[in-house]
Structure formats: C-alpha cells, structure tokens
C-alpha cells in the first residue's frame, strides 16, 4: 500500500515519524541533564540533542530514500546510529492524501530534504523549551514544497507531550488548527538571541502594536499559523536554508508567504549556499506580504 503513494507523500509521511523520534531524543537529552554544548561559532551553539536528533533523521530517511539529497545543519552525520533511532514507519493519515498532479511524478533526484534537527538551540540551553522545534523541509528542484514541524515540548506540563504539524503546497496543512491573526493590528515576531541595530530598525519601520521576541524560525512561523502574529521579520544574515525550508512550505500550504527581504523566494536546490543572506520576511497572509515589504526602507533591504 505504502509503495503505491507518490514519493512526495511517502517522504512527508516518513518525515513525520522521523521528526517524532528525533523529538523524543531531544527530550531524553534534556532529562538526562548533560547537554554536551559545543560552540560552533559566535552566538551559535550545538548540543548532544542537535547531533543525535540529526543522526536519527538522516539515518531514517536515507535508509528509505537513498537517492534523495539530505542536507542537515550539523554537517555530515555518521549513519552508524543505534538501531532504535532508525524509524521507517509512515504517518497513515498523510499516506492517504491525494498528491497534486504537478508533484505526482517527482523523482528522488529532484528532491532535497533540509533538516534542522533542533531549531532554537540557544533557547534549549536556557530552558526555554517551548521555543524548540524539529524541522524537516522538502524541496523539489529549487522550491520548498512540503514541511514537517515537530514541537517536542508542546504541552510539556500536561499529559500528551509534543505535536507535529505538516504542510504540503497544493494540499494544505495538518496536525493543528490554523487561526488568522487579529484584524486591524500589527503584531510582529522576531529573534530574541540574534538582535542587531538593523534588525531593530526594520522592526521600527513597521511601527508594530507589539513585538514578540522568541527563539527559532520554526517557532516564529508557528506563531503566524496560530494567529498570534501577523509577520516574522529578521533583517539580518544568520538564518540558514534548514531554518526556513519546512516553515516556508507549511506556511505557504496554509496561505502565508516567506521570502527574503527583497521579496524573493530562497533557492533550496542542492548546490545553493546555505546562508539566508537577505534576511527573512514571512506573513500569515500571502496577500499582506507586499505591504510589509514596502514598509521596510530600501536602505535596510539594500544593506542585506
Ligand atoms: P533566531 O530567530 O535568532 O532564533 O534565529 C533563527 C535561526 O537562525 C536559528 O536556527 C538560529 O540559530 C539561526 N541564526 C540567526 N541568526 C544567527 C546568527 N547570527 N548566527 C548563527 N545562527 C543564527
Ligand atoms: Mg535553526
Ligand atoms: Mg538547529
């Protein structure tokens, strides 16, 4: 049965299971208490959870889809992983979806999977666990077309911990109930740990009613999808393709839009540079994207 579904559908169905397994690793590392923090660069941390979750995802997906290019934040991971980290099940609901015609004949060689095994590492190390997501984005040729966003710590003080959202352009979203942000207001979300004067100037130019400063590109796009913010603005380099591929696709599948600060979509093909050098502008409604773009002064946009 599973083999009869088109590749894109199978890949998303497998990515949901892999993201859930990786999320369990992220929880386990935190509960053991030894985060194994390494400084990759200035203001750029990696923990044992980032490393282990990436190995889990890459080993699980590459075993099932050997011809798909998978690019993970933590570099080349060894596929020599504990057997219990390799998961090859599929989400049954997603497997039943009808694939849009234009994506039905996608081949493994057309696909690049962008993996951020733990988005919001700075916040994870500070105990702000609600900011953490596991991101698996699927690009076909250069475009982000599908994504999985797992929140390992969602409802972590309750009974049923964690949730997984997905989106496929042309199909829609699942795992949550989308909500529009309030009419007649301007609530903007942005970085909490990578602020700069230019980031602040871009925010000021929008004259927002409220600014929500949280960690992680995944978490910020979730705020847009849950109706808590209208726009995500980050006028700086620093975000990478693995931060935005899954969020961009899930947001677009819901009717939103994510681009750089010039209004261009990022290219997610396998030889593209990794850094999102022209910043990030995402809006809950695609129809409002241009309005936000035009409010950001051109000297700020040109500085990126
Ligand atoms: P933030 O909104 O600051 O949580 O950033 C979103 C994503 O981009 C996270 O994965 C960050 O690690 C990454 N990021 C943003 N700015 C930088 C930076 N200056 N250096 C390293 N990573 C960054
Ligand atoms: Mg990240
Ligand atoms: Mg990360």
Short mmCIF file of C-alpha atoms and ligand atoms in Angstrom, two decimals:
data_model
loop_
_atom_site.label_atom_id
_atom_site.label_comp_id
_atom_site.label_asym_id
_atom_site.label_seq_id
_atom_site.Cartn_x
_atom_site.Cartn_y
_atom_site.Cartn_z
CA UNK A 1 0.00 0.00 0.00
CA UNK A 2 2.69 2.44 1.11
CA UNK A 3 4.71 1.90 -2.05
CA UNK A 4 1.78 2.94 -4.21
CA UNK A 5 1.71 6.52 -2.86
CA UNK A 6 3.76 9.11 -4.79
CA UNK A 7 7.27 9.82 -3.49
CA UNK A 8 6.44 13.25 -2.07
CA UNK A 9 3.57 11.88 0.01
CA UNK A 10 5.66 8.95 1.28
CA UNK A 11 8.52 11.28 2.15
CA UNK A 12 6.30 13.56 4.24
CA UNK A 13 4.64 10.55 5.91
CA UNK A 14 8.10 9.16 6.81
CA UNK A 15 9.41 12.58 7.90
CA UNK A 16 6.61 12.91 10.46
CA UNK A 17 7.70 9.65 12.11
CA UNK A 18 11.39 10.62 11.94
CA UNK A 19 10.70 14.06 13.43
CA UNK A 20 8.73 12.47 16.27
CA UNK A 21 11.59 10.07 17.01
CA UNK A 22 14.11 12.91 16.92
CA UNK A 23 11.90 14.90 19.28
CA UNK A 24 12.00 12.03 21.75
CA UNK A 25 15.82 12.18 21.63
CA UNK A 26 15.68 15.94 22.27
CA UNK A 27 13.51 15.28 25.35
CA UNK A 28 15.78 12.46 26.56
CA UNK A 29 18.96 14.55 26.33
CA UNK A 30 17.29 17.32 28.35
CA UNK A 31 16.03 14.93 31.01
CA UNK A 32 19.49 13.37 31.39
CA UNK A 33 20.79 16.90 32.01
CA UNK A 34 24.17 16.72 30.21
CA UNK A 35 23.63 18.84 27.10
CA UNK A 36 27.20 18.49 25.75
CA UNK A 37 27.31 22.07 24.49
CA UNK A 38 29.81 22.94 21.73
CA UNK A 39 30.29 26.47 20.37
CA UNK A 40 30.15 26.23 16.54
CA UNK A 41 30.65 29.96 16.06
CA UNK A 42 29.81 33.29 17.61
CA UNK A 43 26.36 33.04 19.20
CA UNK A 44 25.92 29.62 17.56
CA UNK A 45 25.66 26.55 19.81
CA UNK A 46 25.29 22.83 19.24
CA UNK A 47 24.27 20.26 21.86
CA UNK A 48 24.20 16.49 22.05
CA UNK A 49 20.49 16.75 21.19
CA UNK A 50 21.24 18.56 17.90
CA UNK A 51 23.82 15.92 16.96
CA UNK A 52 21.79 12.86 17.95
CA UNK A 53 18.48 14.09 16.50
CA UNK A 54 20.18 14.78 13.17
CA UNK A 55 21.73 11.31 13.08
CA UNK A 56 18.30 9.79 13.76
CA UNK A 57 16.59 11.75 10.98
CA UNK A 58 19.29 11.29 8.36
CA UNK A 59 19.75 7.58 9.06
CA UNK A 60 15.98 7.00 8.97
CA UNK A 61 15.29 8.93 5.77
CA UNK A 62 18.40 7.90 3.84
CA UNK A 63 17.66 4.24 4.50
CA UNK A 64 14.23 4.63 2.87
CA UNK A 65 15.15 7.18 0.18
CA UNK A 66 18.76 6.53 -0.83
CA UNK A 67 18.53 8.74 -3.93
CA UNK A 68 17.30 11.85 -2.09
CA UNK A 69 19.85 14.54 -1.13
CA UNK A 70 19.59 15.31 2.58
CA UNK A 71 21.33 18.38 3.99
CA UNK A 72 21.44 18.76 7.76
CA UNK A 73 22.56 21.68 9.90
CA UNK A 74 25.10 19.61 11.80
CA UNK A 75 27.10 18.59 8.73
CA UNK A 76 27.85 15.08 7.57
CA UNK A 77 26.45 12.71 10.17
CA UNK A 78 27.59 9.17 10.64
CA UNK A 79 24.85 6.74 9.67
CA UNK A 80 26.19 4.36 12.30
CA UNK A 81 23.39 5.02 14.79
CA UNK A 82 21.70 2.94 17.49
CA UNK A 83 19.14 0.71 15.75
CA UNK A 84 16.28 2.11 17.85
CA UNK A 85 16.91 5.53 16.30
CA UNK A 86 16.17 4.25 12.79
CA UNK A 87 12.45 4.53 12.12
CA UNK A 88 10.86 3.52 8.84
CA UNK A 89 7.13 3.73 9.63
CA UNK A 90 4.84 6.25 7.94
CA UNK A 91 2.07 8.50 9.13
CA UNK A 92 -1.03 6.65 7.94
CA UNK A 93 -3.23 9.73 7.51
CA UNK A 94 -0.72 11.51 5.31
CA UNK A 95 -0.19 8.37 3.21
CA UNK A 96 -3.86 8.51 2.23
CA UNK A 97 -3.66 12.06 0.83
CA UNK A 98 -4.13 12.79 -2.85
CA UNK A 99 -0.97 14.26 -4.30
CA UNK A 100 -1.40 17.35 -6.51
CA UNK A 101 -0.88 16.43 -10.15
CA UNK A 102 2.25 18.54 -10.61
CA UNK A 103 4.01 16.69 -7.75
CA UNK A 104 2.95 13.16 -8.64
CA UNK A 105 5.91 12.28 -10.80
CA UNK A 106 8.66 13.78 -8.65
CA UNK A 107 11.79 11.55 -8.57
CA UNK A 108 14.31 11.09 -5.79
CA UNK A 109 16.90 13.00 -7.82
CA UNK A 110 14.59 16.09 -7.89
CA UNK A 111 14.31 16.24 -4.10
CA UNK A 112 16.42 17.91 -1.42
CA UNK A 113 15.50 17.46 2.24
CA UNK A 114 16.67 20.24 4.57
CA UNK A 115 16.99 19.16 8.21
CA UNK A 116 17.26 21.36 11.26
CA UNK A 117 17.27 18.69 13.96
CA UNK A 118 16.81 21.25 16.72
CA UNK A 119 15.81 24.79 15.89
CA UNK A 120 16.15 27.17 18.83
CA UNK A 121 19.30 25.66 20.36
CA UNK A 122 20.16 28.85 22.28
CA UNK A 123 16.74 28.73 23.95
CA UNK A 124 17.02 24.96 24.57
CA UNK A 125 20.22 25.51 26.54
CA UNK A 126 18.47 28.23 28.56
CA UNK A 127 15.48 26.05 29.44
CA UNK A 128 13.07 27.92 27.13
CA UNK A 129 11.95 24.61 25.72
CA UNK A 130 8.67 25.83 24.17
CA UNK A 131 10.78 27.59 21.51
CA UNK A 132 12.32 24.36 20.25
CA UNK A 133 11.22 22.64 17.03
CA UNK A 134 12.49 19.83 14.80
CA UNK A 135 12.32 20.90 11.15
CA UNK A 136 12.27 18.70 8.05
CA UNK A 137 11.70 20.61 4.80
CA UNK A 138 11.21 19.04 1.38
CA UNK A 139 12.25 20.93 -1.73
CA UNK A 140 11.54 19.87 -5.28
CA UNK A 141 14.13 21.36 -7.60
CA UNK A 142 14.61 24.84 -6.05
CA UNK A 143 11.23 25.31 -4.31
CA UNK A 144 10.14 24.41 -0.77
CA UNK A 145 7.00 22.33 -1.30
CA UNK A 146 6.41 20.41 1.92
CA UNK A 147 7.45 20.51 5.52
CA UNK A 148 7.18 18.94 8.93
CA UNK A 149 7.46 20.94 12.15
CA UNK A 150 7.61 18.94 15.37
CA UNK A 151 7.39 20.59 18.79
CA UNK A 152 8.87 18.09 21.26
CA UNK A 153 7.95 20.16 24.32
CA UNK A 154 4.44 21.21 23.26
CA UNK A 155 2.15 20.88 26.31
CA UNK A 156 5.16 19.61 28.26
CA UNK A 157 3.48 20.29 31.57
CA UNK A 158 0.41 18.27 30.54
CA UNK A 159 -0.34 14.63 29.71
CA UNK A 160 0.19 14.40 25.98
CA UNK A 161 3.57 15.98 25.28
CA UNK A 162 4.61 17.07 21.76
CA UNK A 163 2.85 17.66 18.49
CA UNK A 164 3.69 17.53 14.81
CA UNK A 165 2.42 19.86 12.10
CA UNK A 166 2.83 19.30 8.39
CA UNK A 167 2.02 21.14 5.20
CA UNK A 168 2.15 20.32 1.50
CA UNK A 169 1.62 23.03 -1.10
CA UNK A 170 -1.49 22.22 -3.10
CA UNK A 171 -2.91 20.00 -0.34
CA UNK A 172 -2.95 22.02 2.88
CA UNK A 173 -1.84 21.55 6.48
CA UNK A 174 -2.42 19.06 9.27
CA UNK A 175 -1.66 18.45 12.94
CA UNK A 176 -3.11 21.75 14.13
CA UNK A 177 -5.96 24.18 13.54
CA UNK A 178 -4.80 27.29 11.67
CA UNK A 179 -6.09 30.61 13.01
CA UNK A 180 -5.93 34.05 11.38
CA UNK A 181 -4.24 36.84 13.38
CA UNK A 182 -6.46 39.65 14.72
CA UNK A 183 -7.72 42.19 12.17
CA UNK A 184 -6.60 45.80 12.42
CA UNK A 185 -3.41 45.15 14.37
CA UNK A 186 0.26 44.67 13.56
CA UNK A 187 1.97 42.07 15.73
CA UNK A 188 5.49 41.20 14.63
CA UNK A 189 7.70 38.37 15.81
CA UNK A 190 11.48 38.36 15.60
CA UNK A 191 14.69 36.93 17.07
CA UNK A 192 15.38 37.04 20.80
CA UNK A 193 19.03 35.95 20.71
CA UNK A 194 20.38 37.41 17.43
CA UNK A 195 19.22 41.04 17.52
CA UNK A 196 21.25 43.80 15.80
CA UNK A 197 20.64 47.54 15.26
CA UNK A 198 19.47 46.80 11.69
CA UNK A 199 17.06 44.11 12.94
CA UNK A 200 15.63 46.72 15.31
CA UNK A 201 15.45 49.44 12.61
CA UNK A 202 13.41 47.11 10.37
CA UNK A 203 11.01 46.43 13.24
CA UNK A 204 10.68 50.15 14.00
CA UNK A 205 9.82 50.86 10.36
CA UNK A 206 6.70 48.72 10.72
CA UNK A 207 5.50 50.67 13.76
CA UNK A 208 4.08 47.47 15.29
CA UNK A 209 1.48 47.32 18.07
CA UNK A 210 3.50 44.50 19.64
CA UNK A 211 6.82 42.71 19.09
CA UNK A 212 7.13 39.07 20.19
CA UNK A 213 10.79 38.07 20.62
CA UNK A 214 11.15 34.29 20.58
CA UNK A 215 13.73 31.74 19.51
CA UNK A 216 13.75 29.61 16.37
CA UNK A 217 12.49 30.17 12.84
CA UNK A 218 10.09 27.24 13.30
CA UNK A 219 8.56 28.67 16.44
CA UNK A 220 8.12 32.12 14.90
CA UNK A 221 6.33 30.73 11.85
CA UNK A 222 4.12 28.71 14.23
CA UNK A 223 3.06 31.99 15.85
CA UNK A 224 1.92 33.18 12.41
CA UNK A 225 0.00 29.96 11.80
CA UNK A 226 -1.69 30.08 15.19
CA UNK A 227 -2.90 33.67 14.71
CA UNK A 228 -0.57 35.13 17.35
CA UNK A 229 1.46 37.33 14.98
CA UNK A 230 1.00 38.87 11.55
CA UNK A 231 4.61 38.92 10.37
CA UNK A 232 8.06 37.49 11.12
CA UNK A 233 10.80 39.98 10.29
CA UNK A 234 14.56 39.32 10.54
CA UNK A 235 16.72 41.90 8.77
CA UNK A 236 20.00 40.05 9.16
CA UNK A 237 22.08 37.23 7.81
CA UNK A 238 22.32 34.20 10.07
CA UNK A 239 19.27 32.09 9.27
CA UNK A 240 20.05 29.14 7.01
CA UNK A 241 18.09 27.11 4.45
CA UNK A 242 17.35 24.38 7.04
CA UNK A 243 15.73 27.04 9.25
CA UNK A 244 13.31 28.22 6.59
CA UNK A 245 12.58 25.31 4.20
CA UNK A 246 9.99 23.49 6.35
CA UNK A 247 8.45 26.68 7.82
CA UNK A 248 8.19 28.27 4.35
CA UNK A 249 6.40 25.26 2.89
CA UNK A 250 3.99 24.75 5.80
CA UNK A 251 3.19 28.46 5.90
CA UNK A 252 2.60 28.59 2.13
CA UNK A 253 0.38 25.50 2.31
CA UNK A 254 -1.75 27.45 4.80
CA UNK A 255 -1.93 30.62 2.67
CA UNK A 256 1.05 32.54 4.03
CA UNK A 257 4.34 33.53 2.41
CA UNK A 258 8.04 33.51 3.38
CA UNK A 259 10.74 35.24 1.32
CA UNK A 260 13.92 37.21 1.80
CA UNK A 261 13.69 40.97 2.44
CA UNK A 262 13.71 41.69 -1.29
CA UNK A 263 10.59 39.57 -1.75
CA UNK A 264 12.45 36.72 -3.46
CA UNK A 265 11.97 33.07 -2.57
CA UNK A 266 15.06 31.30 -1.36
CA UNK A 267 16.51 28.61 -3.62
CA UNK A 268 16.59 25.19 -1.93
CA UNK A 269 18.36 23.19 -4.63
CA UNK A 270 21.26 21.03 -3.51
CA UNK A 271 24.15 23.28 -4.56
CA UNK A 272 22.67 26.52 -3.21
CA UNK A 273 24.57 28.42 -0.49
CA UNK A 274 23.23 27.59 2.96
CA UNK A 275 23.00 31.08 4.43
CA UNK A 276 19.84 33.17 4.03
CA UNK A 277 21.91 36.29 3.45
CA UNK A 278 18.97 38.57 2.59
CA UNK A 279 17.02 38.05 5.81
CA UNK A 280 13.51 36.75 6.34
CA UNK A 281 10.06 38.24 5.89
CA UNK A 282 7.11 35.93 6.50
CA UNK A 283 3.46 36.86 6.72
CA UNK A 284 0.48 34.84 7.91
CA UNK A 285 -1.44 36.01 4.82
CA UNK A 286 0.33 35.97 1.46
CA UNK A 287 -1.83 38.94 0.39
CA UNK A 288 -0.23 41.15 3.10
CA UNK A 289 3.35 40.24 2.23
CA UNK A 290 3.88 43.10 -0.23
CA UNK A 291 2.53 45.68 2.20
CA UNK A 292 5.08 44.64 4.83
CA UNK A 293 7.85 44.52 2.23
CA UNK A 294 7.12 48.08 1.07
CA UNK A 295 7.20 49.45 4.63
CA UNK A 296 10.78 48.29 5.19
CA UNK A 297 13.06 51.13 3.98
CA UNK A 298 15.13 50.33 0.92
CA UNK A 299 18.41 51.24 2.67
CA UNK A 300 17.74 48.42 5.16
CA UNK A 301 16.87 46.00 2.38
CA UNK A 302 19.88 47.05 0.31
CA UNK A 303 22.21 46.53 3.30
CA UNK A 304 21.45 42.81 3.11
P1 LIG B 1 16.55 33.17 15.94
O1 LIG B 1 15.37 33.88 15.42
O2 LIG B 1 17.60 34.09 16.47
O3 LIG B 1 16.21 32.09 16.91
O4 LIG B 1 17.22 32.51 14.67
C1 LIG B 1 16.54 31.58 13.84
C2 LIG B 1 17.53 30.55 13.33
O5 LIG B 1 18.58 31.20 12.65
C3 LIG B 1 18.19 29.75 14.45
O6 LIG B 1 18.46 28.46 13.99
C4 LIG B 1 19.47 30.48 14.69
O7 LIG B 1 20.47 29.64 15.16
C5 LIG B 1 19.82 30.98 13.28
N1 LIG B 1 20.53 32.26 13.36
C6 LIG B 1 20.01 33.51 13.26
N2 LIG B 1 20.97 34.45 13.38
C7 LIG B 1 22.12 33.79 13.56
C8 LIG B 1 23.47 34.19 13.76
N3 LIG B 1 23.81 35.47 13.78
N4 LIG B 1 24.38 33.23 13.93
C9 LIG B 1 24.05 31.93 13.91
N5 LIG B 1 22.79 31.48 13.74
C10 LIG B 1 21.84 32.39 13.56
MG1 LIG B 2 17.72 26.62 13.37
MG1 LIG B 3 19.40 23.82 14.70
#
